[in-house]
mmCIF file of C-alpha atoms in Angstrom:
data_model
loop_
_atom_site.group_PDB
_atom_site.id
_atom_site.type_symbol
_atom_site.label_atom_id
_atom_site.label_comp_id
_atom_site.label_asym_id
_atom_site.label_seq_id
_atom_site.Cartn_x
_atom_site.Cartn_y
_atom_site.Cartn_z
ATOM 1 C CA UNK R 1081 -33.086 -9.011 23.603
ATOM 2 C CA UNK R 1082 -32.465 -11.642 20.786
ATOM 3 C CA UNK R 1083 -28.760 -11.077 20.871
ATOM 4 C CA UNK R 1084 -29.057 -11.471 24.786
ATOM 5 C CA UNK R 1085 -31.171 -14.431 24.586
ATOM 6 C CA UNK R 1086 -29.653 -15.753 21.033
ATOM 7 C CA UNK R 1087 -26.403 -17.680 19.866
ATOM 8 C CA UNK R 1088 -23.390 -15.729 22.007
ATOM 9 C CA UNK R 1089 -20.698 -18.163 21.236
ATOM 10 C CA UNK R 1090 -20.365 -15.999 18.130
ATOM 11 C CA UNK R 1091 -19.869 -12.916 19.846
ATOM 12 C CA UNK R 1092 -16.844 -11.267 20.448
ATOM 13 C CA UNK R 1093 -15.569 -10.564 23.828
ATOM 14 C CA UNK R 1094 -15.446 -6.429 23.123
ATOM 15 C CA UNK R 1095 -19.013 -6.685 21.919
ATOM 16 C CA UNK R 1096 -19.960 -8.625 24.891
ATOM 17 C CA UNK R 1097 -18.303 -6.523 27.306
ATOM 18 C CA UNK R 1098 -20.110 -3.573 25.910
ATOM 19 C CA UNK R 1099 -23.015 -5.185 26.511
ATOM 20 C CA UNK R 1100 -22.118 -6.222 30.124
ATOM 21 C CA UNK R 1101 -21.458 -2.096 30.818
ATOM 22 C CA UNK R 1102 -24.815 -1.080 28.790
ATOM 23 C CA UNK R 1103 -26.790 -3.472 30.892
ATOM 24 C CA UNK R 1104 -25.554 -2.035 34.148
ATOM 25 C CA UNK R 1105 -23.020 -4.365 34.732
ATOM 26 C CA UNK R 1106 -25.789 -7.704 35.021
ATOM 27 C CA UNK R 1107 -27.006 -10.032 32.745
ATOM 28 C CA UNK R 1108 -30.182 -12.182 33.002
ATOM 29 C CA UNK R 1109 -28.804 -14.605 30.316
ATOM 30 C CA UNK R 1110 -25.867 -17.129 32.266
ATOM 31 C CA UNK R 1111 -23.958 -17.946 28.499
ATOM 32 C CA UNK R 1112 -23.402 -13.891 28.307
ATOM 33 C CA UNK R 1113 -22.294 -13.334 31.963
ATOM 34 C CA UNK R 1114 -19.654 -16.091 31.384
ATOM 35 C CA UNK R 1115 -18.583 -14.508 28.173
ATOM 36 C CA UNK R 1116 -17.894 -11.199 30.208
ATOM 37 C CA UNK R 1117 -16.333 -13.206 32.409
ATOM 38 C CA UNK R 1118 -14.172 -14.625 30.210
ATOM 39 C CA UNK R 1119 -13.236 -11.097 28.841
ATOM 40 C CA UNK R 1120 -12.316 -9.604 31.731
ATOM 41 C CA UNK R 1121 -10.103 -12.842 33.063
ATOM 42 C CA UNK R 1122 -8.088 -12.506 29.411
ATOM 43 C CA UNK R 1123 -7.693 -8.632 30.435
ATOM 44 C CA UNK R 1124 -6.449 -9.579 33.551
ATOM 45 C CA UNK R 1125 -4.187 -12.339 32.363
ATOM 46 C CA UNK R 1126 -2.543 -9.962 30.505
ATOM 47 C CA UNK R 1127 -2.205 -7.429 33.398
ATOM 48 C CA UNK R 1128 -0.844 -9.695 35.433
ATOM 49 C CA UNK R 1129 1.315 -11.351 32.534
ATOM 50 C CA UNK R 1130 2.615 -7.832 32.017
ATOM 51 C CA UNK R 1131 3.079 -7.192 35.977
ATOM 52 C CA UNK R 1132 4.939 -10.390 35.951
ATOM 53 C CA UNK R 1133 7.289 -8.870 33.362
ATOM 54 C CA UNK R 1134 8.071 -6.046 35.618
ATOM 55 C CA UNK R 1135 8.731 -7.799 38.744
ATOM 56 C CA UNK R 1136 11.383 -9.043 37.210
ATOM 57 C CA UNK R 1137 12.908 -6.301 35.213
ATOM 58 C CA UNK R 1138 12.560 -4.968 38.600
ATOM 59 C CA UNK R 1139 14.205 -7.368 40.629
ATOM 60 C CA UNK R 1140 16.623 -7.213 38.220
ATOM 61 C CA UNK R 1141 17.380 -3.832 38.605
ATOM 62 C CA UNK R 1142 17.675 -4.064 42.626
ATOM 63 C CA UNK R 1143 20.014 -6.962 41.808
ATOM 64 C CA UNK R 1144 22.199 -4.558 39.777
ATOM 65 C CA UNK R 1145 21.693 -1.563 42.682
ATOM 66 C CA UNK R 1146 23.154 -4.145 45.156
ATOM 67 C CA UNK R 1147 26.234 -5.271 43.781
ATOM 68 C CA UNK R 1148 29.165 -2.724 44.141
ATOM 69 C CA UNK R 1149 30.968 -1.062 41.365
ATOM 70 C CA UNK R 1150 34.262 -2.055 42.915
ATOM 71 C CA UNK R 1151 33.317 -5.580 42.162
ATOM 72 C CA UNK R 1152 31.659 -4.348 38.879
ATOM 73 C CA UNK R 1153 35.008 -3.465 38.164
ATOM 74 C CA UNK R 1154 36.495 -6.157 39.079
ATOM 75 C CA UNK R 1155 34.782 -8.638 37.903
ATOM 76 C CA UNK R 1156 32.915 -7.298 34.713
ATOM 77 C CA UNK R 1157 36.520 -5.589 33.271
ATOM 78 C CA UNK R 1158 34.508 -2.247 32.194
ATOM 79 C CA UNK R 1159 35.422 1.466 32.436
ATOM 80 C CA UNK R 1160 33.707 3.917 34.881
ATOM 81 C CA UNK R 1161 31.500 5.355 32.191
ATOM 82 C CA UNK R 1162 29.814 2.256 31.426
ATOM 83 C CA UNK R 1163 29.027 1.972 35.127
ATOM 84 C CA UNK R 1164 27.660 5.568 35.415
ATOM 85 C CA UNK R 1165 26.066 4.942 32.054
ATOM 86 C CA UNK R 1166 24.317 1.297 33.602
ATOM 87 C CA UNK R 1167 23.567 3.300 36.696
ATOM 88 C CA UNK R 1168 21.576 6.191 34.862
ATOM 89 C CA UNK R 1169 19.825 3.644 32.626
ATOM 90 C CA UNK R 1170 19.200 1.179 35.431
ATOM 91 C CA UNK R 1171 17.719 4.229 37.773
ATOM 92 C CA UNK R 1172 15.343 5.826 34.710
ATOM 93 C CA UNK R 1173 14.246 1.834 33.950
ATOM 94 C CA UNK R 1174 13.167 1.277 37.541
ATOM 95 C CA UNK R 1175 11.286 3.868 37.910
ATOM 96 C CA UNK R 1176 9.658 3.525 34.230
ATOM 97 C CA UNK R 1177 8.821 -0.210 35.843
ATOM 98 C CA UNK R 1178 7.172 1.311 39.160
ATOM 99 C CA UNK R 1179 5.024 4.101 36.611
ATOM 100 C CA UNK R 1180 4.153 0.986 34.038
ATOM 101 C CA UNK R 1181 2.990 -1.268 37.312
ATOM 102 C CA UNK R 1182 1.228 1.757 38.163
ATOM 103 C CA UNK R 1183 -0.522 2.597 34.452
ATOM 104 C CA UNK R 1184 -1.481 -1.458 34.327
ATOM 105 C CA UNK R 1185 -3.373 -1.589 37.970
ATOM 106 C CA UNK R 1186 -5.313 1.919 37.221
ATOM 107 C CA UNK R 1187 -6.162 0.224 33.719
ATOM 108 C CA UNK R 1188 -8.020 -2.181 35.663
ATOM 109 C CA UNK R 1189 -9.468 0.635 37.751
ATOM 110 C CA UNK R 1190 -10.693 2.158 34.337
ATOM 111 C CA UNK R 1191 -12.251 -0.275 33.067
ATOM 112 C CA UNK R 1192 -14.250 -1.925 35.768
ATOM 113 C CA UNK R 1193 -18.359 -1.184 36.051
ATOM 114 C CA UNK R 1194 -18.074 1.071 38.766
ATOM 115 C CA UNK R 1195 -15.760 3.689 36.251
ATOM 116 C CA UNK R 1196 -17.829 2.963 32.806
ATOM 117 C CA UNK R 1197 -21.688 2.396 33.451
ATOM 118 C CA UNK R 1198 -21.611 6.083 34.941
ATOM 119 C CA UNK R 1199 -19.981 7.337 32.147
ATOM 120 C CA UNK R 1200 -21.950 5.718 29.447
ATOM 121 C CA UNK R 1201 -25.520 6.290 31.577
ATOM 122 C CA UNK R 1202 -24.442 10.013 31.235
ATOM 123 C CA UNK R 1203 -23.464 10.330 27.983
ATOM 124 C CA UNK R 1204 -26.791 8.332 26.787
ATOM 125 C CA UNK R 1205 -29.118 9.910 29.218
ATOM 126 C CA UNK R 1206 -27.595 13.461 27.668
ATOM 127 C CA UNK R 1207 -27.952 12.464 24.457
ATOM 128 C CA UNK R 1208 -31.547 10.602 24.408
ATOM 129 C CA UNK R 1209 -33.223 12.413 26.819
ATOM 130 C CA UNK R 1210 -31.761 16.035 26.646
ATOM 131 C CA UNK R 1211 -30.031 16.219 23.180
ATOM 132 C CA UNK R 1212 -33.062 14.601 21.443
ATOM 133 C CA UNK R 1213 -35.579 16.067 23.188
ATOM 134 C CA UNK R 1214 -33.956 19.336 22.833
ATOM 135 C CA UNK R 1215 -33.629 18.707 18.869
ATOM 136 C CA UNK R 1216 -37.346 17.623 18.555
ATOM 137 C CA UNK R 1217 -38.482 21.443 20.321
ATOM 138 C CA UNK R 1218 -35.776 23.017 17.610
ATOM 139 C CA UNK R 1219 -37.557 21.281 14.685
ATOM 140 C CA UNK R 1220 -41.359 21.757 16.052
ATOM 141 C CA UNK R 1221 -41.042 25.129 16.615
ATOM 142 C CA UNK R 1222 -39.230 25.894 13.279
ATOM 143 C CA UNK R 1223 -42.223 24.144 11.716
ATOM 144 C CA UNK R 1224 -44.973 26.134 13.531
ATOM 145 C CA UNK R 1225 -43.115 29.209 13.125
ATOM 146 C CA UNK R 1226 -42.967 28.476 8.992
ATOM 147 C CA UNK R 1227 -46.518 27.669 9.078
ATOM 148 C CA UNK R 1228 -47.610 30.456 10.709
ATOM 149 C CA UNK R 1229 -45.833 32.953 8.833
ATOM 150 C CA UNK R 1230 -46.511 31.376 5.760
ATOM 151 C CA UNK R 1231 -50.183 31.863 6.396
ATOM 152 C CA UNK R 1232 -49.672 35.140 7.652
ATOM 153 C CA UNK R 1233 -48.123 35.776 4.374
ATOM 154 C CA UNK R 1234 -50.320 34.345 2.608
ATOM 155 C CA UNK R 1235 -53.167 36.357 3.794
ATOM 156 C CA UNK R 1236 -51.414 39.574 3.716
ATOM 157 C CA UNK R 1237 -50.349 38.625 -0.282
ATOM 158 C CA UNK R 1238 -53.429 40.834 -1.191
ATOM 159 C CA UNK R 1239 -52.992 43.913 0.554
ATOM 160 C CA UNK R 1240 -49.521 44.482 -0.866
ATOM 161 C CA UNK R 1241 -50.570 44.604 -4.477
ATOM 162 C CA UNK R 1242 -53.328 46.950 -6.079
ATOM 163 C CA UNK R 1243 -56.391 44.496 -7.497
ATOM 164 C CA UNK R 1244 -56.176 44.759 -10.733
ATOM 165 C CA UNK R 1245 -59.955 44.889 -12.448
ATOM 166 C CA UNK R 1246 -60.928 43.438 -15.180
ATOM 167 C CA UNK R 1247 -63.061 45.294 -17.870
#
């Protein structure tokens, strides 16, 4: 609550997205939501920076798929196997550009609250309320067991050796 309601201009934008997901994807305090905000605008100026990128590798590589290799030959004075070698790299690039478009826009899907704040409910309601709990049984029943037995033990301690007498 005091980092949510303290100084968040210090923060940095992982540490306030984290919080954005571990609050369910709201915040109460307007400085933090516009921090997340923030964070998630620089991830997607870099998606779309990056999807920029391949539009034009890609266009590029249409340009090159359009233009025959007669004129190739013609006008670029190169042998057939540097065509067929531009050809096989120029096929294997545009489809790497397609899978990298691809990767980028289900990077967005990954991170966005509808993917994470399921994920992290689960793996903190497992581990608080199950795991814990679970843990805290384990250890009170060790202890009543040892305390039992030790007293059981204890009382028994007697009948296993002769009393000795003295004169």
């Amino acid at each position: 609550s005091q980092i949510a309601g303290g100084a968040s201009d210090s923060l940095s934008p992982l540490f306030v997205l984290m919080l954005f997901y571990m609050s369910g994807c709201k915040f109460d305090n307007d400085t933090l939501a516009m921090s997340a905000a923030e964070g998630f605008k620089t991830i997607q100026d870099i998606i779309d920076a990056a999807n920029y990128g391949l539009v034009l590798a890609h266009d590029l590589f249409d340009i090159y798929n359009n233009v025959t290799r007669q004129d190739i030959l013609l006008y670029c004075s190169v042998n057939i196997p540097v065509i067929l070698y531009f050809d096989a790299v120029g096929g294997t690039m545009h489809t790497i550009t397609h899978q990298l478009h691809d990767a980028l826009e289900a990077t967005l899907e990954i991170i966005s609250c509808a993917s994470v704040y399921p994920v992290y409910s689960d793996l903190v309601h497992n581990a608080v309320c199950i795991g814990a709990v679970g843990g805290i049984e384990a250890i009170f029943t060790t202890m009543i067991s040892i305390s039992v037995l030790s007293m059981i033990m204890l009382a028994l301690r007697a009948a296993l050796y002769p009393i000795q007498q003295s004169n």
